[in-house]
């Protein structure tokens, strides 16, 4: 069995209390592939204490040159061990190997280098000039300083992307971190801890990495008075609980939550391009992505035509072994997740909707937590399948009666994370893009994702921004200072 099981606490790779572990299963073979450290409340408290001590007593938050060097070392370690990390994603997550060369691993790896370069030129001081008040002149300025101890709690779907999107700006800002990996993907988090311990000069306690099967461990990170900021990526219901828990100590909370994003197709769009965009979005990593365009809003007069085009694309998707370089879609992460997706589809069909393709477990897969690429038509725009985040390969197609109606339907959602529009008229497309209330938006297939581009949502998709210089501010405090001009 693969053994990537030690926690990183206070600069040491250690076993959990009493050597506790929990089992890690492959979502493709459904077989036991190894174990991971199962941290206790005592372990997480030790990790928090280590981060607190490192922040309060070391020079980490004040030594910019050290932080730049350590970020570059982490970047190089990720590059050097990329093959091992790819296999972790394939083994424990069922991520198709081809996806690791993009958002799964290579893109987040490159972002570490971007933060190192940005940190070298980042100005932590803003001059406000001299003001005359109370009969004297006073020079004023603002200094930005690290927010303190950060609890970073990540979801399972893109474990390296989510962890590094929090670690990189937090470390660049001078914070110390307790990273809590998702219980479904513990090896991804623990591998990061080992790379940091063995390949960087990051001081002891600056980064601590824990994994656990217990929800109590995550809860401790949100209520501890020793934690200054919680950053969380995951579901909206859990995000609401984190906000409530953090309120007891009035700590800052930064949330990247769910989505039910819409691809709006206008009546002058290239329909083949629109069908391709929608179909491949919803099957990428089996639809297990918060920014997946899982609603397709199309002209009512072209509804059946577009459904046929999408179906043709979905029929061509290669589903199977995630280790096969030709596989585009692998399994869902767990049997529980497949049951959730299946339940939504079954209830939608019972309510009168139709699965044009899919809507079932694939008949040609005798193992693994697979669910067939699915297109749902005939659902009401207010139905649960059109409103809730499924995290599966299910596309819901809804008709619109013109541009304004399409915008209305796109905004008929509790979420506001992402979206897209297809039109051959740029001004019409931009009007839709500006009318839909989301934090990111793609116009005619434009790709916004990158280390320099802020990412986050409106409404119940959370608040705050990851990536780009905007993410620095999430992990910084502003201190205004003044002195008399003599």
Short mmCIF file of C-alpha atoms in Angstrom, two decimals:
data_model
loop_
_atom_site.label_atom_id
_atom_site.label_comp_id
_atom_site.label_asym_id
_atom_site.label_seq_id
_atom_site.Cartn_x
_atom_site.Cartn_y
_atom_site.Cartn_z
CA UNK A 1 0.00 0.00 0.00
CA UNK A 2 1.04 3.60 -0.68
CA UNK A 3 2.06 5.35 2.52
CA UNK A 4 1.73 9.14 2.57
CA UNK A 5 0.48 9.31 6.09
CA UNK A 6 2.41 11.72 8.32
CA UNK A 7 1.18 15.07 9.57
CA UNK A 8 3.37 18.17 9.52
CA UNK A 9 3.28 19.87 12.92
CA UNK A 10 5.87 22.31 14.22
CA UNK A 11 8.31 21.48 11.46
CA UNK A 12 8.24 17.71 12.11
CA UNK A 13 6.63 14.92 10.10
CA UNK A 14 4.75 13.02 12.78
CA UNK A 15 2.11 10.35 13.27
CA UNK A 16 -1.29 11.28 14.60
CA UNK A 17 -1.97 10.83 18.30
CA UNK A 18 -1.72 7.11 19.22
CA UNK A 19 -0.73 6.37 15.60
CA UNK A 20 -4.32 6.71 14.44
CA UNK A 21 -4.98 6.33 10.71
CA UNK A 22 -7.99 5.99 8.45
CA UNK A 23 -8.36 4.10 5.20
CA UNK A 24 -8.06 5.61 1.74
CA UNK A 25 -9.95 3.94 -1.12
CA UNK A 26 -9.63 4.30 -4.88
CA UNK A 27 -12.78 5.71 -6.51
CA UNK A 28 -11.87 3.75 -9.67
CA UNK A 29 -11.02 0.27 -8.35
CA UNK A 30 -12.99 0.73 -5.09
CA UNK A 31 -10.08 -1.05 -3.40
CA UNK A 32 -8.13 -0.03 -0.31
CA UNK A 33 -5.01 1.77 -1.51
CA UNK A 34 -3.52 2.90 1.79
CA UNK A 35 -4.03 4.89 4.95
CA UNK A 36 -3.60 8.47 6.13
CA UNK A 37 -2.99 10.06 9.50
CA UNK A 38 -6.23 10.59 11.40
CA UNK A 39 -5.57 13.72 13.45
CA UNK A 40 -7.26 14.15 16.81
CA UNK A 41 -8.35 17.34 18.56
CA UNK A 42 -5.05 17.22 20.45
CA UNK A 43 -3.17 17.09 17.13
CA UNK A 44 -4.99 20.07 15.64
CA UNK A 45 -4.47 22.05 18.83
CA UNK A 46 -0.74 21.31 18.64
CA UNK A 47 -0.74 22.49 15.03
CA UNK A 48 -2.54 25.72 15.93
CA UNK A 49 -0.12 26.31 18.80
CA UNK A 50 2.86 25.76 16.50
CA UNK A 51 1.48 28.25 13.97
CA UNK A 52 0.76 30.77 16.72
CA UNK A 53 4.28 30.47 18.14
CA UNK A 54 5.88 30.77 14.71
CA UNK A 55 3.91 33.91 13.94
CA UNK A 56 4.46 35.58 17.31
CA UNK A 57 8.15 34.75 17.84
CA UNK A 58 9.83 34.32 14.45
CA UNK A 59 10.89 36.82 11.79
CA UNK A 60 8.75 35.12 9.13
CA UNK A 61 6.18 37.92 8.82
CA UNK A 62 8.91 40.56 8.54
CA UNK A 63 11.50 38.79 6.36
CA UNK A 64 10.31 39.28 2.79
CA UNK A 65 13.49 37.86 1.27
CA UNK A 66 13.06 34.62 3.23
CA UNK A 67 9.47 34.29 2.09
CA UNK A 68 10.45 34.81 -1.56
CA UNK A 69 13.17 32.16 -1.26
CA UNK A 70 10.86 29.66 0.40
CA UNK A 71 8.12 30.14 -2.19
CA UNK A 72 10.65 29.50 -4.96
CA UNK A 73 11.84 26.37 -3.15
CA UNK A 74 8.26 25.11 -2.85
CA UNK A 75 7.67 25.77 -6.53
CA UNK A 76 10.77 23.78 -7.47
CA UNK A 77 9.81 20.92 -5.15
CA UNK A 78 6.41 20.69 -6.81
CA UNK A 79 8.06 20.61 -10.24
CA UNK A 80 10.60 17.98 -9.18
CA UNK A 81 7.96 15.68 -7.66
CA UNK A 82 5.21 16.27 -10.21
CA UNK A 83 5.04 12.65 -11.37
CA UNK A 84 4.45 11.42 -7.82
CA UNK A 85 1.80 14.08 -7.22
CA UNK A 86 0.01 13.19 -10.47
CA UNK A 87 -0.26 9.58 -9.36
CA UNK A 88 -1.72 10.66 -6.03
CA UNK A 89 -4.48 12.56 -7.85
CA UNK A 90 -5.21 9.58 -10.08
CA UNK A 91 -5.10 7.07 -7.21
CA UNK A 92 -7.10 8.74 -4.46
CA UNK A 93 -9.32 11.13 -6.43
CA UNK A 94 -9.85 9.39 -9.75
CA UNK A 95 -8.78 12.56 -11.57
CA UNK A 96 -7.96 11.74 -15.20
CA UNK A 97 -4.22 11.91 -15.77
CA UNK A 98 -4.68 14.44 -18.56
CA UNK A 99 -6.39 16.84 -16.13
CA UNK A 100 -3.30 16.92 -13.91
CA UNK A 101 -1.46 18.78 -16.66
CA UNK A 102 -3.86 21.70 -16.21
CA UNK A 103 -5.91 22.79 -13.21
CA UNK A 104 -5.19 19.56 -11.34
CA UNK A 105 -1.49 20.22 -10.76
CA UNK A 106 0.54 22.17 -13.31
CA UNK A 107 -1.49 25.39 -13.15
CA UNK A 108 -1.40 25.67 -9.34
CA UNK A 109 2.30 24.80 -9.37
CA UNK A 110 3.02 27.71 -11.71
CA UNK A 111 1.07 30.05 -9.44
CA UNK A 112 3.67 29.62 -6.67
CA UNK A 113 6.31 31.17 -8.92
CA UNK A 114 3.94 34.02 -9.75
CA UNK A 115 3.46 34.85 -6.06
CA UNK A 116 7.21 34.79 -5.46
CA UNK A 117 7.72 37.32 -8.26
CA UNK A 118 4.82 39.48 -7.10
CA UNK A 119 6.13 39.52 -3.55
CA UNK A 120 9.48 40.90 -4.67
CA UNK A 121 7.84 44.11 -5.89
CA UNK A 122 4.78 44.31 -3.62
CA UNK A 123 4.58 47.62 -1.75
CA UNK A 124 3.48 47.05 1.84
CA UNK A 125 3.41 50.80 2.55
CA UNK A 126 1.11 53.51 1.16
CA UNK A 127 1.98 57.18 1.74
CA UNK A 128 -1.02 59.39 2.59
CA UNK A 129 0.99 62.60 2.58
CA UNK A 130 1.01 65.45 5.11
CA UNK A 131 -2.11 66.98 6.60
CA UNK A 132 -2.45 70.08 8.77
CA UNK A 133 -4.77 69.45 11.73
CA UNK A 134 -5.05 70.69 15.31
CA UNK A 135 -2.54 73.43 14.60
CA UNK A 136 0.24 71.15 13.39
CA UNK A 137 1.41 69.17 10.38
CA UNK A 138 1.33 65.37 10.45
CA UNK A 139 2.72 62.79 8.08
CA UNK A 140 0.48 59.73 7.62
CA UNK A 141 0.94 56.37 5.98
CA UNK A 142 -0.57 52.87 5.91
CA UNK A 143 1.45 49.74 6.48
CA UNK A 144 0.08 46.35 5.47
CA UNK A 145 1.03 43.48 7.73
CA UNK A 146 0.21 39.79 7.96
CA UNK A 147 -3.22 38.92 9.34
CA UNK A 148 -1.77 36.24 11.63
CA UNK A 149 -2.56 32.54 11.95
CA UNK A 150 -4.62 31.19 9.04
CA UNK A 151 -6.77 28.06 9.09
CA UNK A 152 -7.03 26.85 5.49
CA UNK A 153 -9.71 24.19 4.96
CA UNK A 154 -10.00 22.73 1.46
CA UNK A 155 -12.41 20.57 -0.52
CA UNK A 156 -11.54 17.35 -2.30
CA UNK A 157 -12.15 18.17 -5.94
CA UNK A 158 -8.94 20.01 -6.87
CA UNK A 159 -6.83 19.47 -3.75
CA UNK A 160 -3.55 20.96 -4.98
CA UNK A 161 -5.19 23.94 -6.64
CA UNK A 162 -7.29 24.74 -3.59
CA UNK A 163 -4.45 24.26 -1.10
CA UNK A 164 -1.89 26.28 -3.06
CA UNK A 165 -4.39 29.07 -3.83
CA UNK A 166 -4.54 29.57 -0.05
CA UNK A 167 -0.99 28.72 0.95
CA UNK A 168 0.83 30.87 -1.60
CA UNK A 169 -0.76 34.27 -0.85
CA UNK A 170 -0.96 33.56 2.88
CA UNK A 171 2.76 32.74 3.04
CA UNK A 172 3.64 35.65 0.76
CA UNK A 173 1.74 37.97 3.10
CA UNK A 174 3.69 36.65 6.08
CA UNK A 175 0.99 34.56 7.73
CA UNK A 176 1.44 31.15 9.31
CA UNK A 177 -0.94 28.38 8.28
CA UNK A 178 -2.70 25.26 9.45
CA UNK A 179 -3.81 23.44 6.29
CA UNK A 180 -6.61 20.92 6.74
CA UNK A 181 -6.90 18.51 3.80
CA UNK A 182 -10.22 17.06 2.68
CA UNK A 183 -10.95 13.64 4.22
CA UNK A 184 -11.49 12.16 0.74
CA UNK A 185 -8.05 13.27 -0.53
CA UNK A 186 -5.65 13.11 2.44
CA UNK A 187 -2.53 12.12 0.51
CA UNK A 188 -2.62 15.30 -1.56
CA UNK A 189 -2.43 17.44 1.58
CA UNK A 190 0.12 15.23 3.34
CA UNK A 191 2.35 15.18 0.25
CA UNK A 192 2.47 18.99 0.38
CA UNK A 193 3.49 18.80 4.02
CA UNK A 194 6.32 16.41 3.23
CA UNK A 195 7.59 18.55 0.35
CA UNK A 196 7.62 21.60 2.61
CA UNK A 197 9.44 19.77 5.41
CA UNK A 198 12.04 18.14 3.19
CA UNK A 199 12.63 20.68 0.43
CA UNK A 200 12.19 24.20 1.78
CA UNK A 201 13.58 26.54 4.43
CA UNK A 202 10.11 27.40 5.69
CA UNK A 203 10.63 27.70 9.47
CA UNK A 204 9.11 25.22 11.89
CA UNK A 205 5.46 25.96 12.60
CA UNK A 206 4.93 28.32 9.68
CA UNK A 207 3.06 25.62 7.75
CA UNK A 208 1.29 22.76 9.50
CA UNK A 209 -0.66 20.11 7.58
CA UNK A 210 -3.29 17.85 9.09
CA UNK A 211 -5.80 15.29 7.83
CA UNK A 212 -8.64 13.74 9.76
CA UNK A 213 -11.83 11.77 9.33
CA UNK A 214 -13.46 13.79 12.12
CA UNK A 215 -15.49 16.94 11.53
CA UNK A 216 -14.55 18.05 15.05
CA UNK A 217 -11.02 18.78 13.85
CA UNK A 218 -12.24 21.26 11.24
CA UNK A 219 -14.61 22.79 13.77
CA UNK A 220 -11.73 23.42 16.18
CA UNK A 221 -9.98 25.50 13.53
CA UNK A 222 -13.02 27.77 13.27
CA UNK A 223 -13.56 28.36 16.99
CA UNK A 224 -10.00 28.56 18.32
CA UNK A 225 -9.07 31.99 19.67
CA UNK A 226 -5.50 31.34 18.45
CA UNK A 227 -6.66 31.43 14.81
CA UNK A 228 -7.03 34.87 13.23
CA UNK A 229 -8.54 34.01 9.85
CA UNK A 230 -10.37 31.06 8.31
CA UNK A 231 -10.29 30.48 4.56
CA UNK A 232 -12.56 27.70 3.34
CA UNK A 233 -13.43 26.15 0.00
CA UNK A 234 -16.40 23.82 -0.07
CA UNK A 235 -20.17 23.68 0.07
CA UNK A 236 -22.38 26.61 0.97
CA UNK A 237 -24.06 24.82 3.92
CA UNK A 238 -20.67 24.15 5.51
CA UNK A 239 -19.60 27.72 4.78
CA UNK A 240 -22.61 29.00 6.70
CA UNK A 241 -21.67 26.86 9.70
CA UNK A 242 -18.10 28.17 9.57
CA UNK A 243 -19.36 31.76 9.60
CA UNK A 244 -21.47 31.01 12.66
CA UNK A 245 -18.62 29.24 14.46
CA UNK A 246 -16.09 31.97 13.70
CA UNK A 247 -18.40 34.67 15.01
CA UNK A 248 -17.66 33.67 18.57
CA UNK A 249 -14.14 35.09 18.29
CA UNK A 250 -15.01 37.63 15.56
CA UNK A 251 -12.29 36.22 13.32
CA UNK A 252 -12.09 37.02 9.64
CA UNK A 253 -13.66 34.49 7.29
CA UNK A 254 -12.92 34.11 3.58
CA UNK A 255 -15.24 31.70 1.73
CA UNK A 256 -15.18 30.18 -1.76
CA UNK A 257 -18.38 28.18 -1.92
CA UNK A 258 -20.77 26.52 -4.34
CA UNK A 259 -22.01 27.38 -7.78
CA UNK A 260 -24.70 26.60 -10.33
CA UNK A 261 -23.24 28.60 -13.18
CA UNK A 262 -25.02 29.25 -16.46
CA UNK A 263 -23.85 29.25 -20.07
CA UNK A 264 -26.12 31.68 -21.91
CA UNK A 265 -26.47 30.97 -25.63
CA UNK A 266 -27.88 33.82 -27.71
CA UNK A 267 -29.74 33.34 -30.98
CA UNK A 268 -26.76 34.33 -33.14
CA UNK A 269 -24.25 32.00 -31.43
CA UNK A 270 -22.16 29.31 -33.07
CA UNK A 271 -24.26 26.40 -31.84
CA UNK A 272 -21.59 23.73 -32.33
CA UNK A 273 -19.13 25.78 -30.28
CA UNK A 274 -21.77 26.31 -27.61
CA UNK A 275 -22.59 22.61 -27.47
CA UNK A 276 -18.92 21.71 -27.21
CA UNK A 277 -18.34 24.25 -24.44
CA UNK A 278 -21.28 23.11 -22.35
CA UNK A 279 -20.68 19.39 -22.80
CA UNK A 280 -16.99 19.44 -21.98
CA UNK A 281 -17.49 21.77 -19.03
CA UNK A 282 -19.91 19.41 -17.35
CA UNK A 283 -17.82 16.25 -17.86
CA UNK A 284 -14.47 17.81 -16.94
CA UNK A 285 -13.39 15.96 -13.79
CA UNK A 286 -16.90 14.43 -13.80
CA UNK A 287 -18.46 17.83 -13.12
CA UNK A 288 -16.76 18.05 -9.74
CA UNK A 289 -15.93 21.73 -10.01
CA UNK A 290 -17.49 24.76 -8.33
CA UNK A 291 -17.29 26.90 -11.49
CA UNK A 292 -18.68 24.25 -13.87
CA UNK A 293 -21.27 25.66 -16.31
CA UNK A 294 -23.97 23.20 -15.31
CA UNK A 295 -26.98 25.17 -16.64
CA UNK A 296 -27.29 25.86 -20.37
CA UNK A 297 -29.78 28.63 -21.20
CA UNK A 298 -30.69 28.50 -24.89
CA UNK A 299 -33.14 30.14 -27.33
CA UNK A 300 -36.49 28.42 -27.07
CA UNK A 301 -36.74 28.08 -30.86
CA UNK A 302 -33.43 26.16 -31.01
CA UNK A 303 -33.96 24.07 -27.87
CA UNK A 304 -34.28 20.64 -29.53
CA UNK A 305 -31.54 21.39 -32.06
CA UNK A 306 -29.05 22.38 -29.37
CA UNK A 307 -30.02 19.37 -27.23
CA UNK A 308 -29.17 17.10 -30.15
CA UNK A 309 -25.80 18.81 -30.64
CA UNK A 310 -24.92 18.52 -26.95
CA UNK A 311 -25.94 14.86 -26.95
CA UNK A 312 -23.63 14.15 -29.87
CA UNK A 313 -20.69 15.65 -28.01
CA UNK A 314 -21.49 13.81 -24.78
CA UNK A 315 -21.66 10.52 -26.70
CA UNK A 316 -18.04 11.05 -27.79
CA UNK A 317 -16.61 11.53 -24.29
CA UNK A 318 -14.18 8.80 -23.28
CA UNK A 319 -15.11 7.59 -19.80
CA UNK A 320 -12.96 5.09 -17.93
CA UNK A 321 -9.63 4.43 -16.22
CA UNK A 322 -8.27 7.78 -14.97
CA UNK A 323 -4.70 6.51 -15.46
CA UNK A 324 -5.31 6.15 -19.21
CA UNK A 325 -3.98 9.32 -20.92
CA UNK A 326 -6.91 9.15 -23.37
CA UNK A 327 -9.59 9.17 -20.66
CA UNK A 328 -11.44 12.47 -20.41
CA UNK A 329 -13.83 11.60 -17.58
CA UNK A 330 -13.15 9.37 -14.60
CA UNK A 331 -15.31 8.34 -11.64
CA UNK A 332 -16.91 10.47 -8.98
CA UNK A 333 -14.98 10.62 -5.73
CA UNK A 334 -17.18 8.24 -3.75
CA UNK A 335 -20.26 6.04 -3.75
CA UNK A 336 -21.99 8.67 -1.62
CA UNK A 337 -21.38 11.36 -4.21
CA UNK A 338 -22.72 9.14 -6.99
CA UNK A 339 -25.83 8.40 -4.94
CA UNK A 340 -26.36 12.13 -4.43
CA UNK A 341 -26.13 12.84 -8.17
CA UNK A 342 -28.31 9.86 -9.04
CA UNK A 343 -30.95 10.95 -6.54
CA UNK A 344 -31.23 14.42 -8.09
CA UNK A 345 -31.62 12.97 -11.59
CA UNK A 346 -34.14 10.33 -10.53
CA UNK A 347 -36.30 12.92 -8.75
CA UNK A 348 -36.14 15.27 -11.75
CA UNK A 349 -37.33 12.51 -14.08
CA UNK A 350 -40.12 11.59 -11.68
CA UNK A 351 -41.17 15.26 -11.73
CA UNK A 352 -41.45 15.25 -15.53
CA UNK A 353 -37.97 16.08 -16.84
CA UNK A 354 -36.16 13.83 -19.31
CA UNK A 355 -32.61 12.52 -19.57
CA UNK A 356 -31.79 12.79 -23.29
CA UNK A 357 -28.55 10.94 -22.60
CA UNK A 358 -27.20 9.37 -19.45
CA UNK A 359 -29.22 9.57 -16.27
CA UNK A 360 -27.77 6.28 -15.02
CA UNK A 361 -24.66 4.37 -14.05
CA UNK A 362 -22.78 3.41 -17.24
CA UNK A 363 -23.47 -0.19 -18.24
CA UNK A 364 -19.93 -0.74 -19.55
CA UNK A 365 -18.25 0.08 -16.22
CA UNK A 366 -18.09 -2.90 -13.85
CA UNK A 367 -16.18 -1.02 -11.15
CA UNK A 368 -15.70 2.51 -9.95
CA UNK A 369 -18.06 5.29 -8.87
CA UNK A 370 -19.04 6.30 -12.40
CA UNK A 371 -22.09 8.22 -13.52
CA UNK A 372 -22.84 8.64 -17.21
CA UNK A 373 -22.60 12.09 -18.85
CA UNK A 374 -26.16 13.37 -18.62
CA UNK A 375 -28.29 16.01 -20.32
CA UNK A 376 -31.56 16.92 -18.61
CA UNK A 377 -34.30 18.70 -20.56
CA UNK A 378 -37.80 19.72 -19.56
CA UNK A 379 -36.93 20.71 -15.97
CA UNK A 380 -38.45 23.81 -14.41
CA UNK A 381 -35.94 26.61 -13.80
CA UNK A 382 -36.95 26.64 -10.12
CA UNK A 383 -36.59 22.88 -9.64
CA UNK A 384 -33.91 21.48 -7.36
CA UNK A 385 -31.91 20.04 -10.25
CA UNK A 386 -31.75 23.50 -11.83
CA UNK A 387 -31.00 25.28 -8.56
CA UNK A 388 -28.76 23.01 -6.47
CA UNK A 389 -25.08 22.25 -6.93
CA UNK A 390 -24.83 18.56 -7.89
CA UNK A 391 -21.05 18.13 -8.36
CA UNK A 392 -21.60 15.57 -11.08
CA UNK A 393 -21.63 15.26 -14.90
CA UNK A 394 -25.18 16.58 -15.31
CA UNK A 395 -26.13 19.47 -17.60
CA UNK A 396 -29.59 21.06 -17.27
CA UNK A 397 -30.89 22.82 -20.39
CA UNK A 398 -33.38 25.67 -19.95
CA UNK A 399 -35.13 27.73 -22.67
CA UNK A 400 -35.10 31.53 -22.84
CA UNK A 401 -37.19 34.06 -24.78
CA UNK A 402 -34.58 36.68 -25.58
CA UNK A 403 -31.52 38.31 -24.04
CA UNK A 404 -33.22 39.90 -21.04
CA UNK A 405 -35.03 36.69 -20.21
CA UNK A 406 -31.75 34.79 -20.45
CA UNK A 407 -30.14 37.19 -17.97
CA UNK A 408 -33.11 36.78 -15.64
CA UNK A 409 -32.85 32.99 -15.70
CA UNK A 410 -29.08 33.08 -15.20
CA UNK A 411 -29.61 35.28 -12.13
CA UNK A 412 -32.36 33.01 -10.82
CA UNK A 413 -29.93 31.21 -8.53
CA UNK A 414 -28.72 31.51 -4.96
CA UNK A 415 -25.20 31.30 -6.34
CA UNK A 416 -23.02 33.75 -8.26
CA UNK A 417 -19.65 32.16 -8.91
CA UNK A 418 -19.20 32.02 -12.67
CA UNK A 419 -20.93 31.99 -16.03
CA UNK A 420 -20.50 32.29 -19.75
CA UNK A 421 -22.14 33.65 -22.88
CA UNK A 422 -21.94 32.71 -26.56
CA UNK A 423 -22.80 35.25 -29.27
CA UNK A 424 -21.27 36.53 -32.49
CA UNK A 425 -22.17 40.08 -31.43
CA UNK A 426 -19.57 41.20 -28.88
CA UNK A 427 -21.69 44.05 -27.49
CA UNK A 428 -24.67 41.76 -26.91
CA UNK A 429 -22.39 39.25 -25.23
CA UNK A 430 -20.86 41.89 -22.96
CA UNK A 431 -24.31 43.18 -22.00
CA UNK A 432 -25.20 39.68 -20.82
CA UNK A 433 -21.85 39.27 -19.05
CA UNK A 434 -22.37 42.54 -17.17
CA UNK A 435 -25.98 41.71 -16.37
CA UNK A 436 -25.29 38.35 -14.70
CA UNK A 437 -24.22 38.71 -11.08
CA UNK A 438 -21.18 36.48 -10.78
CA UNK A 439 -17.56 36.91 -9.78
CA UNK A 440 -16.12 35.47 -13.01
CA UNK A 441 -17.49 35.25 -16.54
CA UNK A 442 -16.38 33.84 -19.89
CA UNK A 443 -17.26 35.62 -23.12
CA UNK A 444 -17.25 33.38 -26.18
CA UNK A 445 -14.98 30.82 -24.56
CA UNK A 446 -12.57 33.30 -23.00
CA UNK A 447 -10.47 31.73 -20.21
CA UNK A 448 -10.21 33.93 -17.13
CA UNK A 449 -8.37 31.47 -14.90
CA UNK A 450 -4.77 32.32 -14.04
CA UNK A 451 -2.56 33.18 -11.06
CA UNK A 452 -3.05 36.90 -11.71
CA UNK A 453 -6.86 36.80 -12.08
CA UNK A 454 -9.04 37.22 -8.95
CA UNK A 455 -11.47 34.34 -8.44
CA UNK A 456 -14.52 34.31 -6.17
CA UNK A 457 -18.25 34.74 -6.09
CA UNK A 458 -21.33 36.80 -5.33
CA UNK A 459 -24.31 35.82 -3.18
CA UNK A 460 -24.10 32.34 -1.63
CA UNK A 461 -20.98 31.52 -3.61
CA UNK A 462 -19.03 33.25 -0.86
CA UNK A 463 -16.93 36.36 -0.48
CA UNK A 464 -13.30 37.32 -0.87
CA UNK A 465 -11.03 36.64 -3.81
CA UNK A 466 -8.41 34.00 -4.42
CA UNK A 467 -5.58 34.46 -6.93
CA UNK A 468 -4.02 37.69 -8.11
CA UNK A 469 -2.96 40.65 -6.03
CA UNK A 470 -6.50 40.76 -4.63
CA UNK A 471 -5.68 37.62 -2.66
CA UNK A 472 -2.87 39.43 -0.82
CA UNK A 473 -5.43 41.71 0.79
CA UNK A 474 -7.34 38.71 2.13
CA UNK A 475 -4.31 37.83 4.27
CA UNK A 476 -3.20 41.35 5.24
CA UNK A 477 -4.28 43.90 7.82
CA UNK A 478 -3.92 47.65 7.28
CA UNK A 479 -2.36 49.77 10.01
CA UNK A 480 -2.59 53.56 9.69
CA UNK A 481 0.27 55.50 11.30
CA UNK A 482 1.01 59.17 11.79
CA UNK A 483 3.82 61.32 13.17
CA UNK A 484 4.23 65.06 13.57
CA UNK A 485 6.27 66.94 11.00
CA UNK A 486 8.87 68.87 12.94
#
